[in-house]
Tab-separated table of C-alpha atoms and ligand atoms in Angstrom:
chain	number	residue	atom	x	y	z
A	1	UNK	CA	3.442	14.362	-3.472
A	2	UNK	CA	5.695	11.396	-4.294
A	3	UNK	CA	8.687	11.820	-6.542
A	4	UNK	CA	11.397	9.319	-7.355
A	5	UNK	CA	14.403	9.883	-9.558
A	6	UNK	CA	16.555	7.121	-11.039
A	7	UNK	CA	15.636	4.815	-8.204
A	8	UNK	CA	17.415	1.451	-8.232
A	9	UNK	CA	17.587	-1.427	-5.792
A	10	UNK	CA	20.091	-4.260	-5.928
A	11	UNK	CA	19.722	-6.855	-3.171
A	12	UNK	CA	22.737	-8.294	-1.374
A	13	UNK	CA	22.638	-11.440	-3.535
A	14	UNK	CA	23.051	-9.319	-6.673
A	15	UNK	CA	19.422	-9.313	-7.844
A	16	UNK	CA	18.606	-6.037	-9.571
A	17	UNK	CA	14.967	-5.662	-8.499
A	18	UNK	CA	14.434	-2.047	-9.510
A	19	UNK	CA	16.299	-0.304	-12.266
A	20	UNK	CA	16.464	3.434	-12.757
A	21	UNK	CA	12.798	4.208	-12.156
A	22	UNK	CA	11.461	7.750	-12.025
A	23	UNK	CA	7.948	8.532	-10.963
A	24	UNK	CA	5.844	11.569	-10.053
A	25	UNK	CA	2.599	10.978	-8.213
A	26	UNK	CA	0.499	14.104	-7.677
A	27	UNK	CA	-1.490	14.671	-4.494
A	28	UNK	CA	-4.703	12.695	-4.346
A	29	UNK	CA	-3.917	10.361	-7.233
A	30	UNK	CA	-4.878	6.680	-6.955
A	31	UNK	CA	-2.034	4.968	-8.770
A	32	UNK	CA	-1.905	1.235	-9.457
A	33	UNK	CA	1.434	-0.511	-9.827
A	34	UNK	CA	0.895	-3.428	-12.121
A	35	UNK	CA	3.264	-6.285	-12.762
A	36	UNK	CA	3.660	-9.999	-12.456
A	37	UNK	CA	5.425	-11.825	-9.666
A	38	UNK	CA	9.008	-10.643	-9.326
A	39	UNK	CA	8.455	-7.449	-11.324
A	40	UNK	CA	9.607	-5.275	-8.434
A	41	UNK	CA	6.318	-3.941	-7.058
A	42	UNK	CA	7.039	-4.725	-3.413
A	43	UNK	CA	10.597	-3.494	-3.775
A	44	UNK	CA	9.397	-0.112	-5.003
A	45	UNK	CA	6.775	0.208	-2.245
A	46	UNK	CA	9.285	-0.802	0.432
A	47	UNK	CA	11.744	1.781	-0.801
A	48	UNK	CA	9.065	4.487	-0.609
A	49	UNK	CA	8.493	3.997	3.114
A	50	UNK	CA	12.094	2.923	3.700
A	51	UNK	CA	11.422	-0.598	4.883
A	52	UNK	CA	14.438	-1.169	2.656
A	53	UNK	CA	17.122	1.223	1.485
A	54	UNK	CA	17.412	1.976	-2.209
A	55	UNK	CA	20.834	1.366	-3.757
A	56	UNK	CA	20.780	4.641	-5.674
A	57	UNK	CA	18.448	7.413	-6.700
A	58	UNK	CA	16.266	9.803	-4.744
A	59	UNK	CA	12.794	9.794	-3.195
A	60	UNK	CA	10.822	12.836	-2.107
A	61	UNK	CA	7.553	12.532	-0.205
A	62	UNK	CA	5.570	15.662	0.547
A	63	UNK	CA	8.656	17.786	0.031
A	64	UNK	CA	10.907	15.694	2.300
A	65	UNK	CA	13.864	13.861	0.839
A	66	UNK	CA	13.568	10.421	2.393
A	67	UNK	CA	16.153	8.089	0.916
A	68	UNK	CA	18.679	8.696	3.697
A	69	UNK	CA	16.384	9.532	6.631
A	70	UNK	CA	17.224	7.992	9.995
A	71	UNK	CA	15.943	7.879	13.557
A	72	UNK	CA	13.347	10.428	14.533
A	73	UNK	CA	12.963	11.812	11.006
A	74	UNK	CA	12.378	8.313	9.635
A	75	UNK	CA	9.723	7.634	12.272
A	76	UNK	CA	8.050	10.935	11.361
A	77	UNK	CA	7.950	9.828	7.736
A	78	UNK	CA	6.418	6.467	8.628
A	79	UNK	CA	3.673	8.158	10.619
A	80	UNK	CA	2.625	10.024	7.514
A	81	UNK	CA	2.683	6.965	5.266
A	82	UNK	CA	-0.005	4.326	5.786
A	83	UNK	CA	0.872	0.804	4.712
A	84	UNK	CA	-1.408	-2.096	3.862
A	85	UNK	CA	-0.216	-5.610	3.119
A	86	UNK	CA	-1.628	-8.770	1.584
A	87	UNK	CA	-1.724	-10.424	5.008
A	88	UNK	CA	-3.722	-8.069	7.155
A	89	UNK	CA	-1.353	-8.079	10.171
A	90	UNK	CA	-4.137	-7.552	12.710
A	91	UNK	CA	-3.821	-8.490	16.361
A	92	UNK	CA	-6.118	-11.516	16.155
A	93	UNK	CA	-7.384	-11.650	19.713
A	94	UNK	CA	-7.999	-7.942	20.090
A	95	UNK	CA	-11.225	-6.178	19.260
A	96	UNK	CA	-11.565	-4.514	15.878
A	97	UNK	CA	-11.751	-1.065	17.499
A	98	UNK	CA	-8.509	-1.682	19.402
A	99	UNK	CA	-6.794	-2.776	16.215
A	100	UNK	CA	-7.831	0.497	14.602
A	101	UNK	CA	-6.639	2.547	17.605
A	102	UNK	CA	-3.298	0.836	17.235
A	103	UNK	CA	-2.772	2.938	14.110
A	104	UNK	CA	-2.513	6.020	16.317
A	105	UNK	CA	0.288	4.676	18.532
A	106	UNK	CA	3.004	6.204	16.375
A	107	UNK	CA	1.651	9.645	17.274
A	108	UNK	CA	1.818	9.087	21.011
A	109	UNK	CA	4.647	9.754	23.382
A	110	UNK	CA	5.466	8.912	26.969
A	111	UNK	CA	3.133	6.917	29.172
A	112	UNK	CA	0.057	7.211	26.946
A	113	UNK	CA	2.068	5.583	24.173
A	114	UNK	CA	3.668	2.982	26.402
A	115	UNK	CA	0.342	1.871	27.854
A	116	UNK	CA	-1.687	2.387	24.700
A	117	UNK	CA	-4.026	4.849	26.380
A	118	UNK	CA	-6.464	6.546	24.073
A	119	UNK	CA	-8.768	9.499	24.659
A	120	UNK	CA	-12.516	9.378	24.164
A	121	UNK	CA	-12.041	11.599	21.114
A	122	UNK	CA	-9.614	9.079	19.607
A	123	UNK	CA	-12.018	6.206	20.261
A	124	UNK	CA	-14.802	8.177	18.620
A	125	UNK	CA	-12.538	8.888	15.650
A	126	UNK	CA	-11.665	5.193	15.296
A	127	UNK	CA	-15.332	4.249	15.424
A	128	UNK	CA	-16.213	6.899	12.829
A	129	UNK	CA	-13.568	5.509	10.475
A	130	UNK	CA	-15.037	2.027	10.948
A	131	UNK	CA	-18.468	3.396	10.041
A	132	UNK	CA	-17.032	4.919	6.865
A	133	UNK	CA	-15.610	1.528	5.959
A	134	UNK	CA	-18.955	-0.203	6.535
A	135	UNK	CA	-17.721	-1.932	9.693
A	136	UNK	CA	-19.889	-0.398	12.405
A	137	UNK	CA	-21.353	-3.812	13.259
A	138	UNK	CA	-17.886	-5.332	13.636
A	139	UNK	CA	-16.286	-2.752	15.947
A	140	UNK	CA	-16.538	-4.822	19.124
A	141	UNK	CA	-15.854	-8.245	17.655
A	142	UNK	CA	-12.526	-9.957	17.893
A	143	UNK	CA	-10.481	-9.402	14.762
A	144	UNK	CA	-10.155	-13.138	14.086
A	145	UNK	CA	-13.937	-13.465	13.759
A	146	UNK	CA	-14.044	-11.371	10.591
A	147	UNK	CA	-13.982	-12.404	6.938
A	148	UNK	CA	-10.885	-11.681	4.845
A	149	UNK	CA	-12.464	-8.669	3.182
A	150	UNK	CA	-13.579	-7.267	6.523
A	151	UNK	CA	-10.091	-7.787	7.978
A	152	UNK	CA	-8.535	-5.860	5.136
A	153	UNK	CA	-11.000	-2.999	5.697
A	154	UNK	CA	-9.940	-2.989	9.361
A	155	UNK	CA	-6.333	-2.725	8.192
A	156	UNK	CA	-7.338	0.257	6.034
A	157	UNK	CA	-9.086	1.817	9.059
A	158	UNK	CA	-5.964	1.303	11.165
A	159	UNK	CA	-3.823	2.999	8.509
A	160	UNK	CA	-6.321	5.889	8.331
A	161	UNK	CA	-5.925	6.369	12.082
A	162	UNK	CA	-2.357	7.472	11.322
A	163	UNK	CA	-3.829	10.455	9.443
A	164	UNK	CA	-1.552	9.632	6.529
A	165	UNK	CA	-0.789	11.826	3.538
A	166	UNK	CA	0.280	8.804	1.515
A	167	UNK	CA	-1.156	5.292	1.475
A	168	UNK	CA	0.901	2.391	0.151
A	169	UNK	CA	-0.832	-0.933	-0.404
A	170	UNK	CA	1.110	-4.023	-1.445
A	171	UNK	CA	-1.235	-6.536	-3.106
A	172	UNK	CA	-4.063	-5.671	-0.713
A	173	UNK	CA	-6.508	-8.057	-2.378
A	174	UNK	CA	-4.228	-10.948	-3.339
A	175	UNK	CA	-5.741	-13.290	-0.757
A	176	UNK	CA	-9.378	-12.274	-1.320
A	177	UNK	CA	-12.026	-13.652	-3.659
A	178	UNK	CA	-13.200	-11.434	-6.551
A	179	UNK	CA	-16.264	-10.007	-4.795
A	180	UNK	CA	-14.298	-9.107	-1.661
A	181	UNK	CA	-11.459	-7.729	-3.802
A	182	UNK	CA	-13.720	-5.289	-5.596
A	183	UNK	CA	-15.382	-4.319	-2.338
A	184	UNK	CA	-12.049	-3.619	-0.604
A	185	UNK	CA	-10.588	-1.695	-3.549
A	186	UNK	CA	-13.784	0.359	-3.741
A	187	UNK	CA	-13.589	1.322	-0.068
A	188	UNK	CA	-9.858	2.007	-0.268
A	189	UNK	CA	-10.221	4.282	-3.250
A	190	UNK	CA	-13.232	6.097	-1.814
A	191	UNK	CA	-11.633	6.917	1.529
A	192	UNK	CA	-8.372	8.027	-0.110
A	193	UNK	CA	-10.306	10.308	-2.459
A	194	UNK	CA	-12.393	11.750	0.361
A	195	UNK	CA	-9.273	12.592	2.359
A	196	UNK	CA	-7.101	13.668	-0.572
A	197	UNK	CA	-4.613	10.901	0.221
A	198	UNK	CA	-2.141	9.914	-2.467
A	199	UNK	CA	-2.267	6.145	-2.978
A	200	UNK	CA	0.106	3.674	-4.604
A	201	UNK	CA	-1.482	0.237	-4.777
A	202	UNK	CA	0.209	-2.813	-6.263
A	203	UNK	CA	-1.925	-5.402	-7.988
A	204	UNK	CA	-1.298	-8.162	-10.434
A	205	UNK	CA	-4.750	-8.273	-12.069
A	206	UNK	CA	-5.137	-6.021	-15.095
A	207	UNK	CA	-8.919	-5.910	-14.742
A	208	UNK	CA	-8.783	-4.426	-11.231
A	209	UNK	CA	-6.130	-1.947	-12.306
A	210	UNK	CA	-8.326	-0.790	-15.171
A	211	UNK	CA	-11.404	-0.569	-12.975
A	212	UNK	CA	-9.907	1.380	-10.080
A	213	UNK	CA	-6.741	3.231	-11.143
A	214	UNK	CA	-6.551	6.904	-12.021
A	215	UNK	CA	-3.261	5.954	-13.577
A	216	UNK	CA	-1.369	2.711	-14.141
A	217	UNK	CA	2.371	2.210	-13.868
A	218	UNK	CA	3.450	-1.179	-15.173
A	219	UNK	CA	6.684	-2.757	-14.017
A	220	UNK	CA	8.548	-5.553	-15.727
A	221	UNK	CA	11.914	-6.820	-14.510
A	222	UNK	CA	12.293	-3.754	-12.325
A	223	UNK	CA	11.707	-1.241	-15.115
A	224	UNK	CA	8.687	0.919	-15.902
A	225	UNK	CA	7.300	-0.222	-19.250
A	226	UNK	CA	4.050	1.750	-19.159
A	227	UNK	CA	2.904	4.900	-17.360
A	228	UNK	CA	-0.449	6.322	-18.309
A	229	UNK	CA	-4.216	6.252	-18.072
A	230	UNK	CA	-6.033	2.903	-17.782
A	231	UNK	CA	-7.561	3.480	-21.236
A	232	UNK	CA	-4.109	3.710	-22.737
A	233	UNK	CA	-2.970	0.305	-21.498
A	234	UNK	CA	-2.843	-1.608	-24.767
A	235	UNK	CA	-2.855	-5.353	-25.411
A	236	UNK	CA	0.778	-5.373	-26.504
A	237	UNK	CA	1.883	-3.942	-23.142
A	238	UNK	CA	-0.282	-6.422	-21.251
A	239	UNK	CA	1.316	-9.242	-23.276
A	240	UNK	CA	4.731	-7.877	-22.460
A	241	UNK	CA	3.843	-7.675	-18.804
A	242	UNK	CA	2.633	-11.210	-18.416
A	243	UNK	CA	4.463	-13.254	-21.026
A	244	UNK	CA	8.195	-13.051	-21.120
A	245	UNK	CA	10.046	-14.275	-24.209
A	246	UNK	CA	11.461	-17.262	-22.336
A	247	UNK	CA	7.920	-18.470	-21.566
A	248	UNK	CA	7.016	-18.422	-25.214
A	249	UNK	CA	7.788	-21.677	-27.024
A	250	UNK	CA	7.607	-19.935	-30.419
A	251	UNK	CA	10.287	-17.481	-29.376
A	252	UNK	CA	12.490	-20.310	-28.169
A	253	UNK	CA	12.148	-22.190	-31.457
A	254	UNK	CA	13.094	-19.096	-33.433
B	1	ATP	N1	15.313	-9.748	0.069
B	1	ATP	C1	15.589	-10.080	-1.191
B	1	ATP	N2	16.806	-10.562	-1.526
B	1	ATP	C2	17.102	-10.868	-2.802
B	1	ATP	N3	16.247	-10.757	-3.834
B	1	ATP	C3	15.014	-10.291	-3.567
B	1	ATP	C4	14.611	-9.934	-2.235
B	1	ATP	N4	13.335	-9.502	-2.279
B	1	ATP	C5	12.951	-9.594	-3.575
B	1	ATP	N5	13.945	-10.054	-4.353
B	1	ATP	C6	13.935	-10.244	-5.810
B	1	ATP	O1	13.715	-8.990	-6.406
B	1	ATP	C7	12.857	-9.117	-7.529
B	1	ATP	C8	11.629	-8.240	-7.303
B	1	ATP	O2	10.914	-8.760	-6.193
B	1	ATP	P1	9.599	-8.066	-5.610
B	1	ATP	O3	9.246	-8.794	-4.385
B	1	ATP	O4	9.810	-6.607	-5.536
B	1	ATP	O5	8.537	-8.370	-6.774
B	1	ATP	P2	6.957	-8.237	-6.754
B	1	ATP	O6	6.602	-7.542	-8.029
B	1	ATP	O7	6.496	-7.652	-5.506
B	1	ATP	O8	6.498	-9.760	-6.871
B	1	ATP	P3	5.220	-10.497	-6.210
B	1	ATP	O9	4.050	-10.194	-7.110
B	1	ATP	O10	5.586	-11.945	-6.261
B	1	ATP	O11	5.040	-9.988	-4.832
B	1	ATP	C9	12.547	-10.591	-7.665
B	1	ATP	O12	13.455	-11.131	-8.591
B	1	ATP	C10	12.792	-11.124	-6.268
B	1	ATP	O13	13.182	-12.477	-6.322
B	2	MG	MG1	5.332	-8.314	-3.963
């Protein structure tokens, strides 16, 4: 479903954020990208939906080569790729249901799109998604009245309204407490599995990665240093992920 080959990204200031990474994510897999701050997780996710352009390498999503897409073709790609961020990006003063309907705007054309007009069937669909995310009691509240975990589930509902084939989530639980984090990751995984959506979710906590991932890809300094099942993630790799040599006083003394 997602395939990258020798993907690299060098930012304008010279930072090499992603170096020669190749990845195959089969349909329906729930993949966790693990890595500490600066490892390149966001860079990889942003390349996948072309919020940024990779410097070199190729990306294929659902059979479409995307690294050079422009205009209409790029918009078509973005419709099929749901995106969730650490900050929920909801419209605070709008109702939860309207925030969810917003996810469908990319599919609309002409006046209906311009005025944000939705059919009864679309409203029903949005409500049904909210029910599946345990938010039926929140549908008619203003988005800013919800807890952090609830807001992130609304963001998931909005992304689902796009009818995506791929879901990308960049640190979706980084601003939530542990209970809300597990709750949100549980809902995200469940709905992706039910719909056969391929998910790439970046996290920095090993314990959540182990609990929720079908497969873990660990990034360090822009390179993949582990790619395998959660059970196979060994202590040495975790050490390598979170403690660089320059942080280690023993290494410095040597
Ligand atoms: N727009 C940019 N211009 C220059 N350098 C950047 C830019 N965005 C990110 N970087 C650098 O690229 C590297 C990878 O950053 P990235 O944001 O992908 O990491 P991350 O794994 O998402 O980290 P975090 O957990 O802090 O979100 C870092 O060294 C970062 O400083
Ligand atoms: Mg990031």
